[in-house]
CSV table of C-alpha atoms and ligand atoms in Angstrom, one decimal:
chain,number,residue,atom,x,y,z
A,1,MET,CA,-45.5,-58.8,-292.0
A,2,LEU,CA,-42.1,-59.2,-291.7
A,3,SER,CA,-40.7,-62.8,-290.4
A,4,LYS,CA,-38.3,-62.5,-287.4
A,5,THR,CA,-35.7,-63.1,-289.3
A,6,ILE,CA,-36.2,-60.2,-292.1
A,7,GLN,CA,-37.2,-58.1,-289.7
A,8,GLU,CA,-33.6,-58.5,-287.8
A,9,ALA,CA,-31.5,-58.2,-291.0
A,10,LEU,CA,-33.1,-55.1,-292.2
A,11,ASN,CA,-32.5,-54.1,-288.5
A,12,ALA,CA,-28.9,-54.8,-288.7
A,13,GLN,CA,-29.2,-52.7,-292.2
A,14,ILE,CA,-30.1,-49.5,-290.5
A,15,ALA,CA,-27.1,-50.1,-287.7
A,16,MET,CA,-25.4,-50.3,-291.0
A,17,GLU,CA,-26.1,-47.2,-292.9
A,18,ALA,CA,-26.1,-45.4,-289.6
A,19,GLN,CA,-23.3,-46.5,-289.3
A,20,SER,CA,-22.0,-45.1,-293.0
A,21,SER,CA,-23.7,-41.3,-292.3
A,22,GLN,CA,-21.4,-42.1,-289.7
A,23,ALA,CA,-18.0,-42.3,-290.7
A,24,TYR,CA,-19.0,-39.8,-293.2
A,25,LEU,CA,-19.2,-37.5,-291.6
A,26,ALA,CA,-16.1,-37.6,-289.6
A,27,MET,CA,-14.5,-37.9,-293.2
A,28,ALA,CA,-16.0,-34.4,-294.0
A,29,SER,CA,-15.4,-33.0,-290.6
A,30,TRP,CA,-11.6,-34.2,-291.2
A,31,ALA,CA,-11.2,-32.9,-294.9
A,32,GLU,CA,-13.0,-29.6,-293.3
A,33,ILE,CA,-9.7,-28.6,-291.5
A,34,GLN,CA,-7.2,-29.5,-294.1
A,35,PRO,CA,-6.1,-26.5,-296.1
A,36,GLY,CA,-7.9,-26.7,-299.3
A,37,LEU,CA,-10.0,-29.6,-299.4
A,38,ASP,CA,-13.8,-26.8,-300.2
A,39,GLY,CA,-15.0,-29.9,-302.4
A,40,VAL,CA,-14.2,-33.2,-300.3
A,41,THR,CA,-15.6,-31.8,-297.1
A,42,GLU,CA,-18.7,-30.5,-299.0
A,43,PHE,CA,-18.6,-34.4,-301.1
A,44,PHE,CA,-18.5,-36.1,-298.0
A,45,TYR,CA,-21.4,-33.9,-295.9
A,46,LEU,CA,-23.5,-34.8,-298.8
A,47,GLN,CA,-22.8,-38.4,-298.6
A,48,SER,CA,-23.3,-38.3,-295.0
A,49,ASP,CA,-26.9,-37.3,-295.4
A,50,GLU,CA,-27.7,-39.8,-298.1
A,51,GLU,CA,-26.4,-42.5,-296.1
A,52,ARG,CA,-29.0,-41.3,-292.8
A,53,VAL,CA,-31.9,-40.9,-296.1
A,54,HIS,CA,-31.0,-44.6,-296.0
A,55,MET,CA,-31.2,-45.6,-293.2
A,56,LEU,CA,-34.6,-43.5,-292.5
A,57,LYS,CA,-35.9,-45.7,-295.6
A,58,LEU,CA,-35.5,-49.0,-293.8
A,59,VAL,CA,-37.3,-47.2,-290.4
A,60,ARG,CA,-39.9,-46.7,-292.7
A,61,TYR,CA,-40.2,-49.9,-294.5
A,62,ILE,CA,-40.0,-51.8,-291.6
A,63,ASN,CA,-42.9,-50.2,-289.6
A,64,GLU,CA,-45.1,-50.0,-292.3
A,65,ARG,CA,-44.7,-53.8,-292.6
A,66,GLY,CA,-46.0,-54.5,-289.1
A,67,GLY,CA,-42.1,-54.7,-287.5
A,68,PHE,CA,-40.1,-52.4,-285.0
A,69,ALA,CA,-37.1,-50.7,-286.8
A,70,THR,CA,-34.9,-50.2,-283.7
A,71,ILE,CA,-32.7,-47.6,-283.5
A,72,PRO,CA,-29.2,-48.3,-282.6
A,73,ALA,CA,-26.2,-47.1,-280.4
A,74,LEU,CA,-23.0,-46.0,-283.1
A,75,ALA,CA,-19.6,-47.0,-282.6
A,76,GLN,CA,-16.7,-44.5,-283.5
A,77,PRO,CA,-15.7,-44.4,-286.7
A,78,ILE,CA,-12.1,-43.1,-288.1
A,79,ILE,CA,-11.7,-39.6,-287.1
A,80,THR,CA,-8.4,-38.8,-288.5
A,81,PHE,CA,-6.5,-40.2,-291.6
A,82,THR,CA,-3.0,-40.1,-292.6
A,83,SER,CA,-3.8,-38.7,-296.3
A,84,LEU,CA,-7.0,-38.0,-298.8
A,85,ASN,CA,-5.9,-41.7,-300.2
A,86,ARG,CA,-6.5,-43.3,-296.5
A,87,VAL,CA,-9.8,-41.3,-297.0
A,88,PHE,CA,-10.6,-42.7,-300.2
A,89,GLU,CA,-9.6,-46.0,-299.4
A,90,GLU,CA,-12.3,-46.6,-296.4
A,91,PHE,CA,-14.5,-45.2,-298.4
A,92,LEU,CA,-14.5,-47.7,-301.2
A,93,LYS,CA,-14.1,-50.3,-298.5
A,94,HIS,CA,-16.8,-49.5,-296.6
A,95,GLU,CA,-19.2,-49.2,-299.8
A,96,ILE,CA,-17.9,-53.3,-300.7
A,97,LYS,CA,-19.0,-54.2,-297.3
A,98,VAL,CA,-22.6,-52.4,-297.7
A,99,SER,CA,-23.1,-54.0,-301.3
A,100,LYS,CA,-22.4,-57.1,-299.8
A,101,SER,CA,-24.3,-56.6,-296.7
A,102,ILE,CA,-27.1,-56.3,-299.2
A,103,ASN,CA,-26.8,-58.3,-301.7
A,104,ASP,CA,-27.2,-61.2,-298.8
A,105,LEU,CA,-30.3,-59.5,-297.7
A,106,VAL,CA,-31.3,-60.1,-301.3
A,107,GLY,CA,-30.7,-63.8,-301.2
A,108,MET,CA,-32.1,-63.7,-297.8
A,109,ALA,CA,-35.6,-62.2,-299.0
A,110,LEU,CA,-35.6,-64.5,-301.9
A,111,ASP,CA,-35.2,-67.7,-299.6
A,112,GLU,CA,-38.5,-66.7,-297.2
A,113,ARG,CA,-40.1,-65.7,-300.7
A,114,ASP,CA,-40.7,-62.3,-299.2
A,115,PHE,CA,-41.4,-60.4,-302.4
A,116,ALA,CA,-41.8,-57.4,-301.0
A,117,THR,CA,-38.7,-57.1,-299.3
A,118,HIS,CA,-37.0,-58.5,-302.7
A,119,ASN,CA,-38.3,-55.0,-305.0
A,120,PHE,CA,-38.0,-52.9,-301.7
A,121,LEU,CA,-34.2,-53.9,-301.6
A,122,GLN,CA,-33.9,-53.3,-305.5
A,123,TRP,CA,-33.5,-49.9,-304.5
A,124,TYR,CA,-30.7,-50.2,-302.7
A,125,VAL,CA,-28.6,-52.8,-305.0
A,126,SER,CA,-28.8,-50.2,-307.8
A,127,GLU,CA,-27.5,-47.3,-305.3
A,128,GLN,CA,-24.6,-49.7,-304.5
A,129,ILE,CA,-23.3,-50.4,-308.3
A,130,GLU,CA,-23.4,-45.9,-308.1
A,131,GLU,CA,-21.6,-46.0,-304.8
A,132,GLU,CA,-19.2,-48.3,-305.4
A,133,ARG,CA,-18.7,-47.4,-309.3
A,134,LEU,CA,-18.5,-43.5,-307.9
A,135,ALA,CA,-15.5,-44.9,-304.7
A,136,ARG,CA,-13.1,-47.1,-307.6
A,137,THR,CA,-13.2,-44.1,-309.5
A,138,LEU,CA,-12.5,-41.4,-307.5
A,139,ASN,CA,-9.5,-43.7,-306.1
A,140,ASP,CA,-8.3,-44.2,-309.4
A,141,LYS,CA,-7.9,-40.6,-310.0
A,142,LEU,CA,-5.7,-40.5,-307.0
A,143,GLU,CA,-3.5,-42.9,-307.6
A,144,LEU,CA,-2.9,-40.8,-310.5
A,145,VAL,CA,-2.6,-37.3,-309.2
A,146,GLY,CA,0.2,-38.9,-306.3
A,147,ASP,CA,1.5,-36.2,-304.2
A,148,ASP,CA,1.0,-33.7,-307.2
A,149,LYS,CA,-0.5,-30.9,-305.6
A,150,SER,CA,-1.8,-29.2,-308.7
A,151,GLY,CA,-3.5,-32.5,-309.0
A,152,ILE,CA,-4.6,-32.6,-306.0
A,153,TYR,CA,-6.3,-29.1,-306.7
A,154,LEU,CA,-8.3,-30.5,-309.2
A,155,PHE,CA,-9.9,-33.7,-307.8
A,156,ASP,CA,-10.8,-31.3,-304.9
A,157,ARG,CA,-12.0,-28.8,-307.9
A,158,ASP,CA,-13.7,-31.4,-310.1
A,159,ILE,CA,-15.2,-34.5,-307.0
A,160,MET,CA,-19.2,-32.7,-307.2
A,161,GLN,CA,-18.8,-33.5,-310.7
A,162,HIS,CA,-17.9,-36.5,-310.4
A,163,ARG,CA,-20.3,-37.0,-308.0
A,164,ASN,CA,-23.2,-35.4,-310.0
A,165,ALA,CA,-22.2,-37.5,-312.7
A,166,ALA,CA,-22.3,-40.7,-310.8
A,167,ALA,CA,-26.0,-40.5,-308.9
A,168,GLY,CA,-28.0,-42.8,-308.7
A,169,PRO,CA,-31.9,-42.6,-308.1
A,170,GLN,CA,-32.4,-41.0,-305.1
B,201,OFO,FE1,-26.1,-46.8,-298.0
B,201,OFO,O1,-25.1,-46.3,-300.1
B,201,OFO,FE2,-23.6,-47.0,-300.0
B,201,OFO,O2,-23.4,-47.3,-297.9
């Protein structure tokens, strides 16, 4: 059985994963209407789907452990961006925030000696390492490219390869 504190914290994490899914969906939609960003578009549609899976895992876990997973309302994410760099800066910023939240949850599970939740969260710990690494790599690459159009072309062409290379445990 989950404690009230853990249940609330896991429910807050549901909201965060859902918000991530929404944020990446908005990035995908923005990229889709820009010329020549097919790779980036695909990348964020997939990221968005993945975040929904992360949310679902939490929903199922809370209910399995005798709690009640509450489905949250969502805020509108950022929907327009002044540049591709801004999109990826936001992506990294967001992943860092999620990692911190997962770490706090892990700490809480240990404090409460809730080893089942601690164990469950390890999957998220590994996932965040991969996602943060991927976000940093992509930001570094974009910084190198600057405003060079052929560089952006190659970035867009290769982005799915970076994603596949960084794919963590599913
Ligand atoms: Fe949910 O994996 Fe990143 O945010």
